[in-house]
mmCIF file of C-alpha atoms in Angstrom:
data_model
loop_
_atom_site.group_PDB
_atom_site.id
_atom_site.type_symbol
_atom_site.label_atom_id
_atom_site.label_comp_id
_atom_site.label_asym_id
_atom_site.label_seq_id
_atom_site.Cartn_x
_atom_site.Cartn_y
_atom_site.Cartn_z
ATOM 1 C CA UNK P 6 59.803 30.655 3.623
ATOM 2 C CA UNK P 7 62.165 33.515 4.345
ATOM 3 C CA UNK P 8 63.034 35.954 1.375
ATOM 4 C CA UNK P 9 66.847 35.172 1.968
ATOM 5 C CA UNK P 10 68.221 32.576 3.375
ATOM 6 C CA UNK P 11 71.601 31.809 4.699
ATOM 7 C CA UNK P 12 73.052 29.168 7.635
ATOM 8 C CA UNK P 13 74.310 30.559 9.993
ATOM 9 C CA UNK P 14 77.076 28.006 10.679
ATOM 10 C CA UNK P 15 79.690 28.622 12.572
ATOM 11 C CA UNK P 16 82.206 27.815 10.006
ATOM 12 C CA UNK P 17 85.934 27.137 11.237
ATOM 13 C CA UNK P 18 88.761 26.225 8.579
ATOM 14 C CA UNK P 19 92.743 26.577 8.678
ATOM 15 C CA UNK P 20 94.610 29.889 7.975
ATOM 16 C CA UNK P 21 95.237 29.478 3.951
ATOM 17 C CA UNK P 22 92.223 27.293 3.124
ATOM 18 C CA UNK P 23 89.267 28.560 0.404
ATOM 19 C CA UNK P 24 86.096 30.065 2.364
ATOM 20 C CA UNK P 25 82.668 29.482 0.532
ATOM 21 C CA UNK P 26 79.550 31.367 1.773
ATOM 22 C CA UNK P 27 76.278 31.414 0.229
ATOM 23 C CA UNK P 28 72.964 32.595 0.436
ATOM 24 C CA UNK P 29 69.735 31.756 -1.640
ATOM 25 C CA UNK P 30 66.958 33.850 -1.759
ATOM 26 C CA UNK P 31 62.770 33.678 -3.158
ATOM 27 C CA UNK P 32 62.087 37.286 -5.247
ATOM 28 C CA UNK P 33 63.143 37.045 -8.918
ATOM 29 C CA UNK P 34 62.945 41.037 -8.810
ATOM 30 C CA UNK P 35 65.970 41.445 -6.640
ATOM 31 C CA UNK P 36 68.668 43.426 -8.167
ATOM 32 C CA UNK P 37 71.492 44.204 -5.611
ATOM 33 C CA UNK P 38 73.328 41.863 -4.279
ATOM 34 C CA UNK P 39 76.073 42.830 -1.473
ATOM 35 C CA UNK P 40 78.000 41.045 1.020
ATOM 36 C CA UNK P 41 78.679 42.465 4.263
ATOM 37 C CA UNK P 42 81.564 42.191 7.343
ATOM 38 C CA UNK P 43 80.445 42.127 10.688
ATOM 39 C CA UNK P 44 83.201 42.300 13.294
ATOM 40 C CA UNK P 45 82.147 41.501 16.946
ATOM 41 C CA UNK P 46 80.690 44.779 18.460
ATOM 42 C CA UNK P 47 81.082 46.717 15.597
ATOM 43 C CA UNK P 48 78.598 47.555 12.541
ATOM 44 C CA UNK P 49 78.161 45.839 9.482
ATOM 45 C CA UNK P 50 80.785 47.213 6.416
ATOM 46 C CA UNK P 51 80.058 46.577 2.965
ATOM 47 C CA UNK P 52 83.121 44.339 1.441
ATOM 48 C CA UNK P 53 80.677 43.524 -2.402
ATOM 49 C CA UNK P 54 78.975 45.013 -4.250
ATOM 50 C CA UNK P 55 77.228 43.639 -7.289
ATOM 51 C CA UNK P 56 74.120 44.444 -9.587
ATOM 52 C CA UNK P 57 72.193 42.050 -11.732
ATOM 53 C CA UNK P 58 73.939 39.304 -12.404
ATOM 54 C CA UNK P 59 78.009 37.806 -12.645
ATOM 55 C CA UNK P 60 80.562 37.909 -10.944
ATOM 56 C CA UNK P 61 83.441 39.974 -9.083
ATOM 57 C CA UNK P 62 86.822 40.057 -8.008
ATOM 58 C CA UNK P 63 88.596 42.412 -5.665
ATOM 59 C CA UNK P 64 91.640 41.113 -3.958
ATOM 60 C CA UNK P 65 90.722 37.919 -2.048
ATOM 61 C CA UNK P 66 87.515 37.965 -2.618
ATOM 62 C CA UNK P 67 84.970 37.025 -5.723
ATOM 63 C CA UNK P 68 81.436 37.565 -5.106
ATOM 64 C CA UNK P 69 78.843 35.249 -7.933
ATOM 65 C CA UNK P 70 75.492 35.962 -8.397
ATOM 66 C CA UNK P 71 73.455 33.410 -10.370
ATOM 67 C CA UNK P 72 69.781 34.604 -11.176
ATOM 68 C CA UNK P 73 69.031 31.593 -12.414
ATOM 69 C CA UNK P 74 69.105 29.475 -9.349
ATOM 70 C CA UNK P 75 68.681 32.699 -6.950
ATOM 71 C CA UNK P 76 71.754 31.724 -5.242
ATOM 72 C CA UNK P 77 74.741 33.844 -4.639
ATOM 73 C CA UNK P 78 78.551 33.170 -3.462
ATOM 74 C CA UNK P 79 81.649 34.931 -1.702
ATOM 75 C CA UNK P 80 84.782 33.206 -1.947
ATOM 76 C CA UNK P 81 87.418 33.515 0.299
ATOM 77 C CA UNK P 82 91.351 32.961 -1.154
ATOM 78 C CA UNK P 83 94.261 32.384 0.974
ATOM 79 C CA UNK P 84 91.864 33.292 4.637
ATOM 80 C CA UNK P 85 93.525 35.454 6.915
ATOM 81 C CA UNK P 86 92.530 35.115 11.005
ATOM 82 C CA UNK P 87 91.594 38.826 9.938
ATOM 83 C CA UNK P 88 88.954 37.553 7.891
ATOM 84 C CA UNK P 89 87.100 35.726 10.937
ATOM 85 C CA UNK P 90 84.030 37.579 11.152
ATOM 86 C CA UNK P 91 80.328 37.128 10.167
ATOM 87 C CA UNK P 92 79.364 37.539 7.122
ATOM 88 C CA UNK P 93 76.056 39.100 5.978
ATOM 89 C CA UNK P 94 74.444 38.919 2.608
ATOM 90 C CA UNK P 95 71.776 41.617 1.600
ATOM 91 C CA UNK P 96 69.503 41.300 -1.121
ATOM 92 C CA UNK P 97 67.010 43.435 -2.520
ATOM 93 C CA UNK P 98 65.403 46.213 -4.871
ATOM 94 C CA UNK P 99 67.391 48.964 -3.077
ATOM 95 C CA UNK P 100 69.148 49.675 -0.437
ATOM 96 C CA UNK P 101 65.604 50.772 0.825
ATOM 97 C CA UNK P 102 64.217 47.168 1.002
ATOM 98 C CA UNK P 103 67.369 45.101 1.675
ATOM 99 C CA UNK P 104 67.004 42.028 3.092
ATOM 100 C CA UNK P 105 69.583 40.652 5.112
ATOM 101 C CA UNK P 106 70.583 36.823 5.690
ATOM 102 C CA UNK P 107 70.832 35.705 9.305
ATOM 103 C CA UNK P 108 74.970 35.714 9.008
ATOM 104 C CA UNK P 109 77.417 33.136 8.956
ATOM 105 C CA UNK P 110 79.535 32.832 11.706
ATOM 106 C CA UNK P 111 83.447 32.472 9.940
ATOM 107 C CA UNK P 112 86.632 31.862 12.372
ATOM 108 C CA UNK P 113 89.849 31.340 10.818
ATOM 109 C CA UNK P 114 92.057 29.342 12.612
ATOM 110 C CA UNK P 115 96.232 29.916 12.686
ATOM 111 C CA UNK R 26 85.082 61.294 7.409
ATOM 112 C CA UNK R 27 83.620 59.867 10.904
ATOM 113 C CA UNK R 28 81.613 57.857 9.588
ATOM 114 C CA UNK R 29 77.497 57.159 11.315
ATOM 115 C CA UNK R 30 77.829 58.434 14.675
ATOM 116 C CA UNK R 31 75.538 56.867 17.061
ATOM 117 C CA UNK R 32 75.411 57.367 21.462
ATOM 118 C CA UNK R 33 75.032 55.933 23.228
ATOM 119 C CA UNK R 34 77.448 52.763 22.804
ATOM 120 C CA UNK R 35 75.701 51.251 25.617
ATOM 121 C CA UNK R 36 72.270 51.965 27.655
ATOM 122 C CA UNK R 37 71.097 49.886 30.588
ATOM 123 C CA UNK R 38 67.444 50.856 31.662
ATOM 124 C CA UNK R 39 64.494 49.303 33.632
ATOM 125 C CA UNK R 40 61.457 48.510 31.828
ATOM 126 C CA UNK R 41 58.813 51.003 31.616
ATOM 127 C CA UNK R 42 61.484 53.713 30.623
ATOM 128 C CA UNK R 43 62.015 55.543 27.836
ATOM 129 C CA UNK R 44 64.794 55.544 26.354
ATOM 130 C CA UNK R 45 66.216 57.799 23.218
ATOM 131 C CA UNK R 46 69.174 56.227 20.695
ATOM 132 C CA UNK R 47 71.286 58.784 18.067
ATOM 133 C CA UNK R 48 72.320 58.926 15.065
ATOM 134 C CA UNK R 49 74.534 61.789 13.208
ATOM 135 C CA UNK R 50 74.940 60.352 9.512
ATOM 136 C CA UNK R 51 77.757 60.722 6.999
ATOM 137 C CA UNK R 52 77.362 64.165 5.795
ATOM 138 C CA UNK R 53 76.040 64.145 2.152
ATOM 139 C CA UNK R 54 73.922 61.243 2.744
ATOM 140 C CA UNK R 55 70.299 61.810 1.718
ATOM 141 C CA UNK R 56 68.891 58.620 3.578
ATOM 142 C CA UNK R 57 69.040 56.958 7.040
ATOM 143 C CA UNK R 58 68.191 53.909 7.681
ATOM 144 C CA UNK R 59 67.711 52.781 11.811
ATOM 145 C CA UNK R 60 68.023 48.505 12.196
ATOM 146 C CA UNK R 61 67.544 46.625 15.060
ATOM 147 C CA UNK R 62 70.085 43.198 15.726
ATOM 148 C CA UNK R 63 68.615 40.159 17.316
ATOM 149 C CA UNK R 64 69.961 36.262 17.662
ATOM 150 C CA UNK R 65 66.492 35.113 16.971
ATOM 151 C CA UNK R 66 65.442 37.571 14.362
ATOM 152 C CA UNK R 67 69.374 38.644 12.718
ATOM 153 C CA UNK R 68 69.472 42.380 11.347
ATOM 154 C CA UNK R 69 65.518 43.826 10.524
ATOM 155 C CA UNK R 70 65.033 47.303 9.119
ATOM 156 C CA UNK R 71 62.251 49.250 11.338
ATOM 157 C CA UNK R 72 62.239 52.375 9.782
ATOM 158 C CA UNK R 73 64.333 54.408 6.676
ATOM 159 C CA UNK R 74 64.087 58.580 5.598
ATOM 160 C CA UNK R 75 64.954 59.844 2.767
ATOM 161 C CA UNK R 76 65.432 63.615 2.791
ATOM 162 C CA UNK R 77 64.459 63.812 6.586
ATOM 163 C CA UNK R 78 61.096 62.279 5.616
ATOM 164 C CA UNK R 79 60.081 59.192 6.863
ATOM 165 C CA UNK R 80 58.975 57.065 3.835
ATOM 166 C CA UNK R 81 58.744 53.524 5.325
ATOM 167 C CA UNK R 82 58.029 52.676 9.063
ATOM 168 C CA UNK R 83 56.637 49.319 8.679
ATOM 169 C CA UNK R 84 59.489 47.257 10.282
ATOM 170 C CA UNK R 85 58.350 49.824 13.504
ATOM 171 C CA UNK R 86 57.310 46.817 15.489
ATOM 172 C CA UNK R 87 54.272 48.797 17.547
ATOM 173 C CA UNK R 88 53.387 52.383 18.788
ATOM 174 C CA UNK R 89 55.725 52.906 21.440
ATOM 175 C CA UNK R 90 58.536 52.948 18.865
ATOM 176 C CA UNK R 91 59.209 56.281 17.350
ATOM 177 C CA UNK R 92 61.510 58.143 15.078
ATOM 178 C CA UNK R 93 62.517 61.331 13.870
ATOM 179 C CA UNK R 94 64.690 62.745 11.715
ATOM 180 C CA UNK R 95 64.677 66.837 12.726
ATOM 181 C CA UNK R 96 67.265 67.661 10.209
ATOM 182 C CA UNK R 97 70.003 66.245 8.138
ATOM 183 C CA UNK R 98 72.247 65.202 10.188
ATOM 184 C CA UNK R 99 70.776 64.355 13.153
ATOM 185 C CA UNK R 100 67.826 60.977 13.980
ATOM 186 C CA UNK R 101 66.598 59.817 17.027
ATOM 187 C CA UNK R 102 65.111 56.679 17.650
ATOM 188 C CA UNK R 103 62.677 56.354 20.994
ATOM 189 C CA UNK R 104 61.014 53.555 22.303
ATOM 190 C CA UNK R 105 58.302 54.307 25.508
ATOM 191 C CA UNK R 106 57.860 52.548 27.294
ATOM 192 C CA UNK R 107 60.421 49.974 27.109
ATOM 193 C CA UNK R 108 60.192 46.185 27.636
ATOM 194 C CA UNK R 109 62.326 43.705 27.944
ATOM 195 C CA UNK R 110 61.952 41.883 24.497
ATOM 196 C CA UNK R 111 63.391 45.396 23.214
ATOM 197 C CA UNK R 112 66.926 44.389 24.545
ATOM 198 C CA UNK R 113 68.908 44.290 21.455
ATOM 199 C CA UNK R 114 71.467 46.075 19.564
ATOM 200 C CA UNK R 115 69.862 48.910 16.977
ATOM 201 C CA UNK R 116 72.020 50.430 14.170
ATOM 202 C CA UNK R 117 71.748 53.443 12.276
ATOM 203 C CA UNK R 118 73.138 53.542 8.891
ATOM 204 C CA UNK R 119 73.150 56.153 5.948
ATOM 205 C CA UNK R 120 72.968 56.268 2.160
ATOM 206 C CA UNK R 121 73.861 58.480 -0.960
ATOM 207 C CA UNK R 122 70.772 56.790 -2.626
ATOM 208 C CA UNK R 123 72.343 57.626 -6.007
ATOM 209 C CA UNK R 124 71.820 54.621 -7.248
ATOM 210 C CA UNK R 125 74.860 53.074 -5.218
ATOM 211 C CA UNK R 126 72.689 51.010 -2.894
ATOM 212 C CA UNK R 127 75.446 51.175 -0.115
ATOM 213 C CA UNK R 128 74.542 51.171 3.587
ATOM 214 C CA UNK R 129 76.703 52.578 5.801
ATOM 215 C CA UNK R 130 76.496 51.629 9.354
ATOM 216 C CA UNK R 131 77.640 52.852 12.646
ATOM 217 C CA UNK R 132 78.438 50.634 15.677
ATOM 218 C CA UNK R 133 75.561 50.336 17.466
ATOM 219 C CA UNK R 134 73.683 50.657 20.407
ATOM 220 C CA UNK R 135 74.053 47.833 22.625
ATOM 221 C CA UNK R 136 70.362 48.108 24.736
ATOM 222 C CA UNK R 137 69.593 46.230 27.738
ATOM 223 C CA UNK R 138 65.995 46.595 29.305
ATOM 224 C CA UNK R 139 66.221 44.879 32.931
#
């Protein structure tokens, strides 16, 4: 079983609609929890941040972490064809042991 | 800021060469981290520094990967010889380590070993 664990999709939905991504992962020690951006031929960018548990807003986007289930979220409001992208979660003690999901393959469509 | 700096964007080579990737990180940063991007295997650390010393090279996937780290802002990341399985895009990304876990990337090095 891998540590984290995300499908890859690809995921296609309307300009406007509600994006869900998720990832679940095995190590009850994890702490950090981040989503990253990934647009084609360019490096990953960090677009959440969260530690321990709960949840949090910026803009568009709300990032959830529950420990319980060892499952974590990024919602998407009102997706922009800017927002198509893949979309990376990392997990870990650190940014010294982050794990990384495989990426979910997003397009937004106009 | 620039940002992580790595050259070159692109390197086509034949296999049995070696071949040398860069990386200038954000100035400040105290750690740098080099990745490697496959389809199959999706974004693996192979080796991170903190303070120019390597502290964690077991993501290295054999001996004829190497890295160094000569001084802060400067990391190069050599495999030789190279194979074909190496083909693959390898990041380099730095850190503040301050407690803020964030990763900074650069954009890559696209590799292709014919």
């Amino acid at each position: 079983q891998k540590e984290v664990e995300q499908d890859p999709g690809p995921l296609s939905v309307p300009e406007g609609a509600i994006v869900s991504l998720n990832c679940t992962y095995s190590n009850s020690a994890f702490q950090y929890f981040m989503w990253y951006r990934q647009y084609s031929r360019k490096g990953p960018e960090l677009l959440m941040y969260t530690y321990s548990s709960g949840n949090k807003e910026d803009g568009r986007f709300t990032a959830q972490v529950d420990k319980s289930s060892k499952y974590i979220s990024l919602f998407i409001r009102d997706s922009q064809p800017s927002d198509s992208a893949t979309y990376l979660c990392a997990i870990g003690r650190g940014a010294q042991k982050l794990v990384f999901g495989q990426g979910t393959r997003l397009t937004i469509n106009p | 800021d620039a940002g992580v700096i790595q050259s070159p964007r692109h390197e086509v080579t034949e296999m049995g060469q070696e071949v040398t990737l860069r990386c200038k990180p954000i100035s400040g940063h105290n750690s740098l981290f080099w990745y490697r991007q496959t389809m199959m295997r999706g974004l693996e650390l192979l080796i991170y520094f903190n303070n120019n010393v390597p502290i964690d090279d077991s993501g290295m996937p054999e001996d004829r990967f190497s890295a160094k780290m000569p001084n802060a802002s400067f990391s190069t990341l050599k495999i030789q010889p190279s194979e074909p399985r190496d083909s693959a895009v390898y990041f380099c990304a730095s850190s503040l380590m301050d407690g803020n876990e964030k990763l900074f990337f650069g954009s890559g090095t696209q590799l292709s070993v014919l």
